[in-house]
Backbone as numpy.savetxt, mean C-alpha at the origin, in Angstrom:
# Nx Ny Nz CAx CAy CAz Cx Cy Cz
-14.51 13.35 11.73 -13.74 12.58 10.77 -13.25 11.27 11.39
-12.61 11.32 12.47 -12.39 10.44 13.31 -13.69 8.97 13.25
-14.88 9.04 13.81 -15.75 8.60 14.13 -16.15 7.77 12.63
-16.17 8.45 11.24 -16.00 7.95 10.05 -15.00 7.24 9.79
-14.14 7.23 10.16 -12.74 6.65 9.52 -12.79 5.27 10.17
-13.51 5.87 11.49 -13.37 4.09 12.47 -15.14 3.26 12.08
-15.90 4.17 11.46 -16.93 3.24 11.37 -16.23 2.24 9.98
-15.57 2.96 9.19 -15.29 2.91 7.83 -14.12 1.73 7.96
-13.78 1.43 9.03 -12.44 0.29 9.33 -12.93 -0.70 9.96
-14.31 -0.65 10.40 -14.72 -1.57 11.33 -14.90 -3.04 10.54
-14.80 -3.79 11.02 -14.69 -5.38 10.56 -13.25 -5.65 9.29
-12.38 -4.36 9.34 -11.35 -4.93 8.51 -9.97 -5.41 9.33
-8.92 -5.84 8.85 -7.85 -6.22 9.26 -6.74 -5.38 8.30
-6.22 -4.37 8.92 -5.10 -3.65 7.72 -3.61 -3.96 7.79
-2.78 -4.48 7.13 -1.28 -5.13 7.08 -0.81 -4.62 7.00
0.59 -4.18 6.99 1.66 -3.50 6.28 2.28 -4.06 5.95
3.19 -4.82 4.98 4.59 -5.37 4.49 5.42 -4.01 3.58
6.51 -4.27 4.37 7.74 -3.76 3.54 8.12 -4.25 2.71
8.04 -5.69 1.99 8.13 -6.13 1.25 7.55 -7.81 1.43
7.60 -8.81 0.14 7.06 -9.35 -0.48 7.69 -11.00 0.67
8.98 -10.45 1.34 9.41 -11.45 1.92 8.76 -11.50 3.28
8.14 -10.55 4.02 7.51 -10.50 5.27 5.98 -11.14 5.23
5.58 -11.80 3.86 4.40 -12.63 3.78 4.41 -13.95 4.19
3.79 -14.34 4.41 3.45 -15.60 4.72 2.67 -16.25 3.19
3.41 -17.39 2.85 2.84 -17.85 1.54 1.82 -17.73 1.26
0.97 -17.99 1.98 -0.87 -18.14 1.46 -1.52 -16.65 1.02
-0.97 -15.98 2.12 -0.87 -14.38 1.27 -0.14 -13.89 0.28
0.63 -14.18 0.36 1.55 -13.80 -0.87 1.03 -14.47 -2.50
0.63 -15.20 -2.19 0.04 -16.37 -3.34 -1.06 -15.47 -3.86
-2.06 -15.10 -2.73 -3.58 -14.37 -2.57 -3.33 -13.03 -3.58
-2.03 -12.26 -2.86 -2.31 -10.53 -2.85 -1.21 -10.63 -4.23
-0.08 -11.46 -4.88 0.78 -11.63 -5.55 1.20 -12.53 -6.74
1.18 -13.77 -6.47 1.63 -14.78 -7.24 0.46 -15.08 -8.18
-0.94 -14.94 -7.89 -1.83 -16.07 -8.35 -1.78 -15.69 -9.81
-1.52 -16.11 -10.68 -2.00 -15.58 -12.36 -3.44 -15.10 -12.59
-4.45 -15.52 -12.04 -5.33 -16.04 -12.60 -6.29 -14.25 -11.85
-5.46 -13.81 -11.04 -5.54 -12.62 -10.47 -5.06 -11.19 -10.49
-3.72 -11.52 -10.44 -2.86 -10.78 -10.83 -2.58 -9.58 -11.59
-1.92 -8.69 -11.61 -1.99 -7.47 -12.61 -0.16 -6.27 -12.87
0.39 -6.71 -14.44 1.10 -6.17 -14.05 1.01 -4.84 -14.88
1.51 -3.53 -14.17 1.43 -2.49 -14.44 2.31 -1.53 -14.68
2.21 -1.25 -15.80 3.68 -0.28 -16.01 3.85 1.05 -15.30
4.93 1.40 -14.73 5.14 2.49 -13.79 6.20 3.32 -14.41
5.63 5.09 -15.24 6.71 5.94 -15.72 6.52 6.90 -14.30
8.03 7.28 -13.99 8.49 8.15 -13.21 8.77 9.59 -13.98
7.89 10.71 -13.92 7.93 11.85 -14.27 9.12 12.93 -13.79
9.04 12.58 -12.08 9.94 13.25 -11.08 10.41 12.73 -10.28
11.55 12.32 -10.73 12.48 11.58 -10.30 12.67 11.83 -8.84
12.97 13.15 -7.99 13.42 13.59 -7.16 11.77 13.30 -6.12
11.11 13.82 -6.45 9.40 13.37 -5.69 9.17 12.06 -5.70
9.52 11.10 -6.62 9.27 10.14 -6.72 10.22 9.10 -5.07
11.40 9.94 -5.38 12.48 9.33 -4.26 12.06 9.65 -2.90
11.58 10.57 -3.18 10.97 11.30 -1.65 9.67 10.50 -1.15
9.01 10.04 -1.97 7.91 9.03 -1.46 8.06 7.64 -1.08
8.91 7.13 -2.16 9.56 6.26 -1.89 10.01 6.04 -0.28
11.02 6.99 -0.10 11.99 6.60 1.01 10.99 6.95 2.42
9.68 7.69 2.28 8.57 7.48 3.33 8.05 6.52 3.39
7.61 5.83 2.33 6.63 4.37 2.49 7.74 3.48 3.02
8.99 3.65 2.37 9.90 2.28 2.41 11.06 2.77 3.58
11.14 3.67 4.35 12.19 4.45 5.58 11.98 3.64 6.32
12.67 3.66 7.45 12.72 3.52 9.24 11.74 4.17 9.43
10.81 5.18 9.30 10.02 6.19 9.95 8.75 5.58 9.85
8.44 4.14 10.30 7.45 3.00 10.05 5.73 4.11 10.40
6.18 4.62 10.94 4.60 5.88 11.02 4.49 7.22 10.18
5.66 7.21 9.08 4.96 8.32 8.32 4.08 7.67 7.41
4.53 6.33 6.87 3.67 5.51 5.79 1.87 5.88 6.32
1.60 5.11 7.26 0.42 5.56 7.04 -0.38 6.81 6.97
0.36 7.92 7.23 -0.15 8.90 7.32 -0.06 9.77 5.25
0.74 8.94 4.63 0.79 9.31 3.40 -0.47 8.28 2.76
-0.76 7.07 3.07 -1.48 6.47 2.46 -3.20 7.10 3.10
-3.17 7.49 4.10 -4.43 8.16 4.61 -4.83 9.57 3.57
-3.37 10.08 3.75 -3.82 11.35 2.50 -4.15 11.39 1.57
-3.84 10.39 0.92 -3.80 9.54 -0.44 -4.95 8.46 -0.79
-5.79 8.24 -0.16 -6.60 6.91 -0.30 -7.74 7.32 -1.05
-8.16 8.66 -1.04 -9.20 9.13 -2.32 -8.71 9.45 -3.63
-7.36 9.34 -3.57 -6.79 9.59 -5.22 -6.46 8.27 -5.99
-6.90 7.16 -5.03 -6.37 5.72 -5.61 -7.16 5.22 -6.60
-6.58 5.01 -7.72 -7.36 4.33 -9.02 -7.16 2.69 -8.97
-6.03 2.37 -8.31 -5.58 0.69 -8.74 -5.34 0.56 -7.08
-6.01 -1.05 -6.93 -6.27 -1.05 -5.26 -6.00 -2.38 -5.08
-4.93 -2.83 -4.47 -4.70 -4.60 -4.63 -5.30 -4.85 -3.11
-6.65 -5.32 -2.98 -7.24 -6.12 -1.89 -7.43 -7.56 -1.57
């Protein structure tokens, strides 16, 4: 799995922002602002309490559980901002 995951990453560059202020304009413009790109999407919260719990992993101090939720998660992704 290992050996896949790194052929499967090879020639990319992967970011993290905590938020929208740790961009640098030209990205932010790219991955955010542009209209002409852009997509906004409505988000209903079913479970409130799960919902908080994911939340506070992607967005915690615990800067290394995030990726390990988005690794678990990357075959269930329908909407993919690249």
């Amino acid at each position: 799995m290992d050996a896949v995951l790194a052929s499967a990453e090879k020639g990319l560059t992967i970011n993290r922002y905590k938020g929208l202020g740790e961009m640098n304009p030209e990205t932010l413009w790219e991955t955010t602002m542009n209209p002409a790109s852009r997509r906004l999407l409505q988000v209903r919260v079913e479970d409130a309490v799960e919902a908080d719990e994911i939340f506070t992993i992607l967005m915690g101090d615990a800067v290394e559980a995030a990726p390990r939720v988005h690794r678990a998660n990357a075959l269930n992704v329908s909407n993919l901002d690249i």
